Backbone as numpy.savetxt, mean C-alpha at the origin, in Angstrom:
# Nx Ny Nz CAx CAy CAz Cx Cy Cz
33.24 1.95 -18.05 33.08 0.55 -18.44 32.72 0.44 -19.91
31.92 1.39 -20.41 31.43 1.30 -21.79 32.23 2.19 -22.75
33.38 2.70 -22.30 34.11 3.64 -23.14 34.96 2.94 -24.20
35.27 1.65 -24.04 36.10 0.93 -25.00 35.31 0.52 -26.23
36.00 -0.15 -27.14 35.35 -0.59 -28.37 34.36 -1.71 -28.12
34.71 -2.62 -27.21 33.83 -3.76 -26.94 32.88 -3.42 -25.81
31.62 -3.61 -26.04 30.61 -3.35 -25.02 30.02 -4.67 -24.56
29.56 -4.72 -23.31 29.00 -5.98 -22.80 27.69 -6.32 -23.48
27.39 -7.61 -23.58 26.11 -8.03 -24.11 24.99 -7.72 -23.12
23.76 -7.98 -23.53 22.61 -7.63 -22.70 22.64 -8.36 -21.37
22.89 -9.68 -21.39 22.91 -10.45 -20.14 24.02 -9.97 -19.22
25.19 -9.66 -19.80 26.30 -9.15 -18.99 25.92 -7.82 -18.34
25.27 -6.96 -19.11 24.86 -5.66 -18.58 23.83 -5.82 -17.45
22.91 -6.78 -17.61 21.91 -7.02 -16.57 22.59 -7.53 -15.30
23.53 -8.46 -15.45 24.26 -8.96 -14.28 25.05 -7.83 -13.60
25.60 -6.93 -14.42 26.30 -5.78 -13.87 25.36 -4.90 -13.05
24.15 -4.72 -13.56 23.15 -3.92 -12.84 22.82 -4.54 -11.49
22.67 -5.86 -11.45 22.42 -6.54 -10.17 23.61 -6.34 -9.23
24.83 -6.47 -9.78 26.02 -6.32 -8.93 26.15 -4.93 -8.35
25.71 -3.94 -9.10 25.77 -2.55 -8.63 24.55 -2.16 -7.81
23.62 -3.12 -7.66 22.37 -2.86 -6.91 21.63 -1.66 -7.50
21.51 -1.64 -8.82 20.83 -0.54 -9.50 19.32 -0.60 -9.27
18.69 0.56 -9.26 17.23 0.61 -9.30 16.80 0.27 -10.72
15.49 0.11 -10.92 14.99 -0.18 -12.26 15.32 0.95 -13.23
15.15 2.18 -12.80 15.45 3.33 -13.66 16.93 3.34 -14.03
17.81 3.06 -13.04 19.25 3.02 -13.31 19.61 1.86 -14.23
18.92 0.72 -14.05 19.18 -0.44 -14.91 18.84 -0.13 -16.36
17.70 0.51 -16.59 17.30 0.86 -17.94 18.32 1.82 -18.58
18.83 2.73 -17.80 19.84 3.68 -18.32 21.13 2.94 -18.65
21.52 1.99 -17.79 22.72 1.21 -18.04 22.59 0.41 -19.33
21.42 -0.17 -19.57 21.20 -0.95 -20.79 21.27 -0.06 -22.03
20.74 1.17 -21.91 20.84 2.10 -23.04 22.29 2.46 -23.33
23.07 2.68 -22.27 24.49 3.00 -22.45 25.25 1.84 -23.08
24.81 0.61 -22.78 25.45 -0.57 -23.35 25.02 -0.81 -24.79
24.04 -0.06 -25.25 23.58 -0.21 -26.62 22.71 -1.42 -26.85
22.03 -1.89 -25.80 21.15 -3.06 -25.92 19.74 -2.66 -25.54
18.77 -3.54 -25.81 17.37 -3.23 -25.54 17.09 -3.16 -24.05
16.19 -2.26 -23.67 15.80 -2.13 -22.27 14.86 -3.27 -21.87
14.66 -3.39 -20.56 13.74 -4.40 -20.04 12.32 -4.04 -20.44
11.56 -5.02 -20.84 10.19 -4.82 -21.31 9.29 -5.76 -20.54
8.32 -5.21 -19.82 7.53 -6.02 -18.90 6.66 -7.06 -19.61
6.47 -6.93 -20.93 5.63 -7.89 -21.63 6.38 -9.17 -22.01
7.73 -9.16 -21.83 8.51 -10.38 -22.01 8.65 -11.06 -20.66
8.32 -12.35 -20.61 8.25 -13.04 -19.32 9.58 -12.94 -18.56
10.70 -13.21 -19.23 11.98 -13.17 -18.53 12.27 -11.76 -18.04
11.99 -10.76 -18.87 12.21 -9.38 -18.45 11.31 -9.02 -17.27
10.07 -9.51 -17.28 9.15 -9.23 -16.18 9.69 -9.79 -14.86
10.27 -10.99 -14.92 10.87 -11.58 -13.71 12.07 -10.75 -13.26
12.90 -10.30 -14.21 14.06 -9.46 -13.87 13.59 -8.17 -13.20
12.55 -7.54 -13.77 12.02 -6.31 -13.18 11.55 -6.56 -11.75
10.84 -7.68 -11.55 10.35 -8.01 -10.20 11.52 -8.20 -9.24
12.58 -8.89 -9.68 13.73 -9.15 -8.82 14.45 -7.85 -8.46
14.57 -6.93 -9.43 15.21 -5.64 -9.15 14.40 -4.86 -8.13
13.08 -4.82 -8.33 12.22 -4.06 -7.43 12.24 -4.63 -6.01
12.49 -5.92 -5.87 12.48 -6.55 -4.55 13.86 -6.76 -3.96
14.88 -6.10 -4.55 16.20 -6.08 -3.94 17.03 -7.34 -4.12
16.71 -8.19 -5.10 17.50 -9.39 -5.33 18.88 -9.02 -5.89
19.88 -9.90 -5.66 21.21 -9.67 -6.22 21.44 -10.50 -7.48
20.40 -11.15 -7.97 20.47 -11.94 -9.20 19.05 -12.25 -9.65
18.93 -12.92 -10.81 17.62 -13.30 -11.32 17.16 -14.56 -10.59
15.98 -14.52 -10.00 15.46 -15.68 -9.28 15.03 -16.76 -10.27
15.22 -18.00 -9.89 14.75 -19.11 -10.71 13.27 -19.34 -10.45
12.63 -20.11 -11.33 11.22 -20.42 -11.15 10.97 -21.13 -9.83
11.87 -22.04 -9.45 11.71 -22.76 -8.19 11.75 -21.81 -7.01
12.63 -20.84 -7.06 12.72 -19.86 -5.97 11.48 -19.00 -5.92
10.98 -18.59 -7.07 9.77 -17.80 -7.11 8.60 -18.55 -6.50
8.52 -19.82 -6.81 7.42 -20.63 -6.27 7.53 -20.74 -4.75
8.74 -21.00 -4.25 8.92 -21.15 -2.80 8.61 -19.86 -2.06
8.75 -18.74 -2.70 8.47 -17.46 -2.05 7.01 -17.05 -2.16
6.19 -17.97 -2.54 4.76 -17.67 -2.60 4.29 -17.20 -3.95
5.02 -17.59 -5.00 4.66 -17.14 -6.34 3.67 -18.06 -7.04
3.00 -18.90 -6.29 1.99 -19.76 -6.91 0.90 -18.93 -7.57
0.62 -17.76 -6.98 -0.41 -16.90 -7.55 -0.02 -16.40 -8.93
1.29 -16.25 -9.16 1.74 -15.82 -10.48 1.39 -16.85 -11.55
1.53 -18.14 -11.21 1.25 -19.19 -12.16 -0.24 -19.29 -12.46
-1.05 -18.93 -11.48 -2.50 -18.99 -11.67 -3.03 -17.79 -12.43
-2.29 -16.71 -12.38 -2.76 -15.48 -13.01 -2.55 -15.55 -14.52
-3.53 -15.10 -15.25 -3.41 -15.03 -16.69 -2.22 -14.17 -17.07
-1.38 -14.67 -18.01 -0.16 -13.97 -18.37 -0.44 -12.56 -18.87
-1.49 -12.39 -19.67 -1.81 -11.07 -20.20 -2.19 -10.11 -19.09
-2.95 -10.62 -18.11 -3.33 -9.77 -16.98 -2.10 -9.37 -16.18
-1.20 -10.34 -15.96 0.01 -10.05 -15.19 0.87 -9.00 -15.89
1.07 -9.17 -17.19 1.88 -8.22 -17.94 1.23 -6.84 -17.97
-0.09 -6.82 -18.09 -0.80 -5.54 -18.10 -0.63 -4.83 -16.76
-0.76 -5.58 -15.67 -0.61 -4.98 -14.34 0.81 -4.46 -14.14
1.79 -5.20 -14.61 3.18 -4.77 -14.44 3.48 -3.54 -15.30
2.83 -3.43 -16.45 3.01 -2.23 -17.28 2.40 -1.01 -16.59
1.26 -1.21 -15.93 0.66 -0.12 -15.14 1.59 0.27 -14.01
2.13 -0.73 -13.33 3.00 -0.47 -12.19 4.23 0.32 -12.62
4.80 -0.01 -13.77 5.99 0.67 -14.25 5.71 2.10 -14.68
4.46 2.41 -14.96 4.13 3.76 -15.41 4.24 4.79 -14.29
4.17 4.33 -13.04 4.26 5.25 -11.90 5.72 5.56 -11.58
5.97 6.81 -11.24 7.29 7.25 -10.79 7.27 7.39 -9.27
8.19 6.73 -8.60 8.26 6.77 -7.14 8.98 8.04 -6.70
8.26 8.90 -5.98 8.86 10.12 -5.44 9.66 9.82 -4.18
9.06 9.05 -3.29 9.78 8.61 -2.08 8.99 7.48 -1.42
9.69 6.72 -0.58 9.05 5.65 0.18 8.58 6.20 1.51
7.31 6.02 1.80 6.73 6.54 3.04 6.86 5.55 4.19
6.73 4.26 3.88 6.82 3.23 4.93 7.15 1.89 4.28
7.83 1.05 5.04 8.17 -0.28 4.56 8.17 -1.24 5.75
7.54 -2.39 5.59 7.49 -3.36 6.68 6.91 -4.68 6.20
6.69 -5.61 7.13 6.15 -6.92 6.76 4.78 -6.85 6.09
4.02 -5.79 6.38 2.69 -5.67 5.80 2.69 -4.98 4.44
3.88 -4.62 3.93 3.94 -4.06 2.60 4.75 -2.78 2.52
4.68 -2.14 1.37 5.42 -0.91 1.09 4.43 0.19 0.71
4.62 1.37 1.29 3.79 2.52 0.95 4.69 3.58 0.33
4.30 4.04 -0.87 5.14 4.99 -1.61 4.33 6.20 -2.05
5.03 7.31 -2.22 4.44 8.49 -2.83 4.82 8.46 -4.31
3.84 8.46 -5.20 4.11 8.27 -6.62 3.40 9.33 -7.45
3.84 9.44 -8.71 3.16 10.29 -9.69 3.11 9.53 -11.00
2.26 9.97 -11.91 2.14 9.31 -13.21 1.80 10.36 -14.27
2.62 10.43 -15.29 2.40 11.37 -16.41 2.18 12.80 -15.94
2.93 13.20 -14.92 2.81 14.56 -14.42 1.65 14.78 -13.48
0.85 13.75 -13.22 -0.29 13.86 -12.30 0.08 13.27 -10.95
-0.49 13.84 -9.91 -0.22 13.36 -8.57 0.11 14.51 -7.64
0.69 14.19 -6.48 1.12 12.85 -6.09 -0.03 11.98 -5.61
0.22 10.66 -5.65 -0.70 9.67 -5.12 0.05 8.80 -4.12
-0.70 8.10 -3.32 -0.12 7.09 -2.43 -0.32 5.73 -3.09
0.75 4.96 -3.20 0.65 3.61 -3.73 1.05 2.62 -2.63
0.14 1.72 -2.33 0.37 0.75 -1.26 0.46 -0.64 -1.88
1.57 -1.34 -1.64 1.75 -2.70 -2.14 1.71 -3.66 -0.96
0.68 -4.50 -0.95 0.45 -5.42 0.17 0.71 -6.85 -0.28
1.47 -7.64 0.49 1.64 -9.05 0.12 0.29 -9.72 -0.10
0.17 -10.47 -1.17 -1.13 -11.04 -1.56 -1.84 -11.77 -0.42
-1.14 -12.59 0.39 -1.87 -13.30 1.45 -2.45 -12.38 2.53
-1.92 -11.15 2.65 -2.37 -10.22 3.70 -3.42 -9.23 3.21
-3.67 -9.21 1.91 -4.54 -8.18 1.34 -6.01 -8.43 1.67
-6.67 -7.40 2.19 -8.12 -7.43 2.45 -8.80 -6.75 1.26
-8.95 -7.48 0.17 -9.46 -6.90 -1.07 -10.88 -6.37 -0.92
-11.68 -7.07 -0.11 -13.07 -6.64 0.05 -13.16 -5.30 0.78
-12.20 -5.02 1.67 -12.18 -3.73 2.37 -11.93 -2.61 1.37
-10.96 -2.81 0.49 -10.63 -1.76 -0.48 -11.72 -1.60 -1.52
-12.39 -2.69 -1.85 -13.52 -2.59 -2.77 -14.64 -1.76 -2.15
-14.91 -1.99 -0.85 -15.93 -1.22 -0.16 -15.51 0.24 -0.03
-14.23 0.47 0.23 -13.74 1.84 0.37 -13.88 2.60 -0.95
-13.73 1.90 -2.06 -13.89 2.53 -3.38 -15.30 3.06 -3.58
-16.26 2.43 -2.90 -17.66 2.84 -3.05 -18.05 3.95 -2.08
-17.19 4.27 -1.12 -17.50 5.31 -0.14 -17.43 6.69 -0.78
-18.28 7.59 -0.33 -18.38 8.92 -0.93 -17.84 10.04 -0.05
-17.46 9.74 1.18 -17.01 10.79 2.10 -15.65 11.34 1.69
-15.53 12.67 1.72 -14.25 13.32 1.43 -13.25 13.13 2.56
-13.71 12.57 3.67 -12.84 12.34 4.82 -12.11 11.00 4.73
-12.34 10.27 3.66 -11.72 8.96 3.46 -10.87 8.99 2.19
-9.88 8.10 2.08 -9.07 8.05 0.86 -9.94 7.79 -0.37
-9.64 8.48 -1.45 -10.32 8.24 -2.71 -9.47 7.29 -3.55
-9.95 6.08 -3.72 -9.18 5.05 -4.42 -9.17 5.36 -5.92
-7.97 5.47 -6.48 -7.81 5.78 -7.90 -7.70 4.50 -8.74
-7.03 3.47 -8.19 -6.83 2.24 -8.95 -6.43 1.11 -8.02
-6.78 -0.10 -8.41 -6.28 -1.31 -7.75 -5.87 -2.30 -8.85
-4.82 -3.06 -8.59 -4.41 -4.08 -9.55 -3.58 -5.14 -8.83
-3.44 -6.29 -9.47 -2.75 -7.43 -8.88 -1.41 -7.64 -9.59
-0.33 -7.64 -8.82 0.97 -8.06 -9.30 1.15 -9.53 -8.94
2.20 -10.18 -9.45 2.37 -11.60 -9.14 2.38 -11.93 -7.66
2.89 -11.03 -6.82 2.99 -11.32 -5.39 2.39 -10.23 -4.51
1.81 -9.21 -5.12 1.31 -8.06 -4.35 -0.07 -7.64 -4.85
-0.87 -7.16 -3.90 -2.11 -6.45 -4.24 -1.79 -4.97 -4.09
-2.10 -4.17 -5.11 -1.68 -2.77 -5.14 -2.90 -1.85 -5.16
-2.84 -0.83 -4.30 -3.88 0.19 -4.26 -3.23 1.55 -4.47
-3.82 2.36 -5.31 -3.38 3.74 -5.51 -4.52 4.66 -5.09
-4.23 5.58 -4.19 -5.27 6.50 -3.74 -4.69 7.90 -3.57
-5.57 8.88 -3.42 -5.14 10.27 -3.38 -4.30 10.56 -2.14
-3.35 11.45 -2.31 -2.46 11.86 -1.22 -3.01 13.12 -0.57
-3.08 13.10 0.75 -3.57 14.26 1.50 -2.41 14.83 2.31
-1.89 16.00 1.93 -0.78 16.59 2.69 -1.27 17.14 4.03
-0.44 17.02 5.03 -0.80 17.53 6.35 -0.09 16.76 7.44
-0.27 17.21 8.66 0.30 16.54 9.83 -0.76 15.68 10.50
-0.31 14.69 11.24 -1.27 13.85 11.97 -1.74 14.60 13.21
-2.90 14.19 13.70 -3.42 14.79 14.93 -2.45 14.57 16.09
-1.80 13.41 16.11 -0.82 13.11 17.16 0.32 14.13 17.14
0.81 14.46 15.94 1.91 15.43 15.83 1.46 16.82 16.27
0.24 17.20 15.88 -0.28 18.53 16.24 -0.38 18.67 17.75
-0.93 17.64 18.40 -1.10 17.70 19.85 0.25 17.69 20.57
1.20 16.90 20.04 2.52 16.85 20.66 3.24 18.19 20.57
3.05 18.89 19.46 3.74 20.16 19.25 3.04 21.33 19.94
1.69 21.31 19.95 0.94 22.48 20.41 0.10 22.25 21.67
0.08 21.02 22.16 -0.73 20.74 23.34 -2.19 20.47 22.97
-3.05 20.49 23.97 -4.46 20.17 23.75 -5.13 21.14 22.80
-6.08 20.59 22.05 -6.84 21.43 21.13 -7.88 22.24 21.89
-8.24 23.38 21.32 -9.35 24.16 21.88 -10.63 23.35 21.74
-11.54 23.46 22.72 -12.77 22.64 22.69 -13.54 22.75 21.38
-13.67 23.95 20.83 -14.46 24.10 19.59 -13.76 23.42 18.41
-12.42 23.44 18.40 -11.67 22.77 17.34 -11.81 21.26 17.48
-11.72 20.77 18.71 -11.85 19.33 18.97 -13.22 18.82 18.54
-14.25 19.57 18.84 -15.61 19.16 18.48 -15.75 19.10 16.96
-15.19 20.09 16.28 -15.27 20.12 14.82 -14.55 18.91 14.21
-13.38 18.56 14.74 -12.61 17.44 14.21 -13.31 16.11 14.47
-13.85 15.93 15.67 -14.51 14.65 15.98 -15.76 14.50 15.12
-16.42 15.61 14.82 -17.59 15.55 13.93 -17.18 15.08 12.54
-16.05 15.55 12.05 -15.57 15.14 10.73 -15.14 13.67 10.70
-14.50 13.22 11.76 -14.09 11.81 11.82 -15.31 10.90 11.96
-16.30 11.36 12.71 -17.55 10.59 12.82 -18.22 10.46 11.45
-18.14 11.50 10.66 -18.69 11.44 9.30 -18.00 10.34 8.49
-16.67 10.27 8.61 -15.91 9.24 7.89 -16.26 7.84 8.38
-16.34 7.70 9.69 -16.62 6.38 10.28 -18.04 5.93 9.94
-18.98 6.86 9.95 -20.36 6.52 9.58 -20.42 5.98 8.15
-19.69 6.63 7.25 -19.66 6.17 5.85 -19.05 4.76 5.76
-17.98 4.52 6.51 -17.37 3.18 6.53 -18.37 2.14 7.01
-19.04 2.42 8.12 -19.97 1.45 8.70 -21.15 1.20 7.77
-21.58 2.19 7.03 -22.68 1.99 6.08 -22.28 1.05 4.95
-20.98 0.92 4.72 -20.47 0.01 3.70 -19.88 -1.26 4.32
-20.14 -1.45 5.62 -19.75 -2.69 6.27 -18.30 -2.78 6.69
-17.58 -1.66 6.70 -16.16 -1.67 7.04 -15.96 -1.23 8.48
-15.15 -2.00 9.23 -14.73 -1.61 10.58 -13.26 -1.24 10.51
-12.92 -0.04 10.94 -11.54 0.44 10.81 -10.60 -0.27 11.79
-10.96 -0.28 13.06 -10.26 -0.99 14.14 -8.92 -0.38 14.55
-8.58 0.80 14.03 -7.35 1.45 14.49 -7.48 2.96 14.39
-8.57 3.50 14.95 -8.80 4.94 14.95 -7.99 5.55 16.09
-6.92 6.23 15.74 -6.02 6.86 16.70 -5.60 8.23 16.16
-5.06 9.11 17.02 -4.57 10.40 16.52 -3.49 10.25 15.44
-2.73 9.15 15.48 -1.68 8.94 14.48 -2.25 8.59 13.11
-3.52 8.19 13.06 -4.16 7.81 11.80 -5.19 8.83 11.34
-5.06 10.05 11.86 -5.92 11.15 11.43 -5.04 12.27 10.90
-5.22 12.62 9.63 -4.45 13.70 9.00 -5.27 14.98 9.06
-4.63 16.06 9.50 -5.29 17.36 9.51 -4.80 18.15 8.30
-5.67 18.29 7.32 -5.35 19.01 6.09 -6.04 20.37 6.09
-5.90 21.09 5.00 -6.53 22.41 4.92 -8.04 22.34 5.02
-8.62 21.24 4.51 -10.08 21.12 4.53 -10.59 20.32 5.72
-9.72 20.05 6.70 -10.16 19.36 7.89 -9.51 18.00 8.08
-10.21 17.12 8.81 -9.65 15.83 9.22 -9.90 14.76 8.17
-8.93 13.86 8.01 -9.03 12.72 7.11 -8.57 11.47 7.84
-9.33 10.39 7.70 -9.00 9.12 8.35 -8.18 8.27 7.38
-7.04 7.75 7.86 -6.16 6.96 6.99 -5.84 5.61 7.65
-5.00 4.83 6.99 -4.43 3.57 7.47 -5.51 2.50 7.71
-5.74 1.69 6.68 -6.75 0.63 6.75 -6.11 -0.75 6.81
-4.91 -0.79 7.40 -4.14 -2.03 7.45 -4.80 -3.17 8.19
-5.59 -2.88 9.23 -6.24 -3.96 9.98 -7.77 -3.86 9.90
-8.25 -3.05 8.97 -9.71 -2.94 8.78 -10.26 -4.26 8.23
-11.53 -4.49 8.45 -12.16 -5.70 7.91 -13.63 -5.42 7.63
-14.23 -6.33 6.87 -15.66 -6.27 6.60 -16.39 -7.00 7.72
-17.38 -6.33 8.30 -18.14 -6.95 9.39 -19.12 -7.96 8.83
-19.22 -9.09 9.50 -20.15 -10.14 9.06 -20.96 -10.63 10.25
-22.27 -10.46 10.17 -23.15 -10.91 11.24 -23.31 -12.42 11.24
-23.00 -13.04 10.11 -23.23 -14.48 9.98 -22.10 -15.33 10.53
-20.97 -14.69 10.88 -19.84 -15.46 11.37 -20.16 -16.10 12.71
-19.75 -17.36 12.88 -20.00 -18.08 14.13 -18.84 -17.98 15.10
-17.80 -17.27 14.71 -16.63 -17.17 15.59 -16.95 -16.29 16.78
-16.45 -16.70 17.96 -16.70 -15.94 19.17 -15.76 -14.75 19.30
-14.66 -14.78 18.55 -13.72 -13.67 18.55 -12.97 -13.68 17.22
-12.40 -12.53 16.86 -11.71 -12.46 15.57 -10.38 -11.74 15.63
-9.88 -11.47 16.83 -8.59 -10.81 16.97 -7.84 -11.38 18.16
-6.54 -11.16 18.15 -5.70 -11.41 19.32 -4.72 -10.25 19.41
-4.94 -9.36 20.36 -4.08 -8.19 20.58 -3.86 -7.41 19.27
-4.95 -6.91 18.71 -4.89 -6.20 17.43 -5.33 -4.76 17.64
-4.51 -3.80 17.21 -4.86 -2.40 17.37 -3.79 -1.65 18.14
-4.08 -0.40 18.51 -3.12 0.45 19.22 -3.50 0.54 20.68
-2.55 0.21 21.55 -2.81 0.23 22.99 -3.29 1.62 23.42
-4.33 1.64 24.23 -4.90 2.90 24.70 -6.08 3.36 23.87
-6.21 2.81 22.66 -7.32 3.19 21.79 -8.13 1.99 21.32
-7.49 0.82 21.29 -8.20 -0.39 20.86 -9.25 -0.78 21.89
-10.38 -1.27 21.40 -11.47 -1.71 22.28 -11.10 -3.02 22.95
-11.74 -3.36 24.08 -11.40 -4.60 24.80 -11.51 -5.85 23.93
-12.52 -5.91 23.04 -12.68 -7.12 22.21 -11.52 -7.31 21.24
-10.75 -6.25 20.98 -9.61 -6.38 20.08 -8.44 -7.11 20.73
-8.58 -7.44 21.98 -7.57 -8.24 22.67 -8.00 -9.69 22.79
-8.96 -10.06 21.96 -9.34 -11.47 21.88 -10.52 -11.87 22.73
-11.25 -10.90 23.32 -12.35 -11.24 24.21 -13.66 -11.50 23.48
-13.83 -10.90 22.31 -15.10 -11.04 21.58 -14.88 -10.61 20.14
-15.93 -10.69 19.33 -15.86 -10.25 17.94 -15.87 -8.71 17.88
-15.14 -8.17 16.91 -15.19 -6.73 16.70 -16.36 -6.38 15.78
-16.94 -5.21 16.01 -17.99 -4.71 15.13 -17.95 -3.19 15.18
-19.00 -2.54 14.74 -19.01 -1.07 14.67 -18.77 -0.43 16.03
-19.19 -1.11 17.10 -18.99 -0.55 18.44 -17.52 -0.44 18.81
-16.68 -1.26 18.19 -15.23 -1.17 18.44 -14.69 0.18 17.98
-15.15 0.65 16.83 -14.74 1.96 16.35 -15.30 3.08 17.22
-16.51 2.92 17.71 -17.12 3.93 18.58 -16.30 4.07 19.86
-15.84 2.94 20.39 -14.98 2.97 21.59 -13.73 3.78 21.31
-13.08 3.51 20.18 -11.83 4.21 19.84 -12.09 5.71 19.64
-13.23 6.04 19.03 -13.57 7.46 18.86 -13.67 8.17 20.22
-14.25 7.51 21.17 -14.42 8.10 22.49 -13.11 8.29 23.22
-12.13 7.45 22.91 -10.84 7.58 23.57 -10.12 8.84 23.14
């Protein structure tokens, strides 16, 4: 396309990138080949284009479309803060996508040769910011170590350390029941993690073998998607409706009562 004498202008090249469904990295390379400036997150229009590429759009979204999709938070956010957050976001290199769903995207990323890290992007309305703030203060090595948090126009982003290993569910499926002494050691390590969470007011609410990673240094508790901060002052008689993993969730997680630290104790016992 670029071998002739006439090369496309910047807007034409950007439209071409959308038509080819290019990633951001591919789009930047295409712009370089076209001999035009690359996308720069500190320019408002470029920042919107970057957001649209990252979210799989086939064209540049208009302001009205952005607003209808819940972009009111973008308008409230200070422009400098938004641009700074997007520049941080662009600094990470995505190694692979670990999970994608309505609750957000989880990716394995690196930055400046450091990593890997786990980067979790949660839709702003679903983000439990107070849970992640409390988790940042936890000291247990059995819990994720939060490296950074920042706000994008439509996402709350958390970056934390990556722990390689298999889940307890996978280990049991492949090898059968654990030896009693191994099981006792693992439950002791998970209890250490849960105790640290409860001391910081966090209830996990989804302690299952699928959310326990067995690494070289032992067990690690992961997945805080439905965790919350416990509040004794709440007047609500219940705070969930069928929330958690069947077979491990406590009875109150099916809408019978409020969840608290005892909900996690129930799951541990299962």
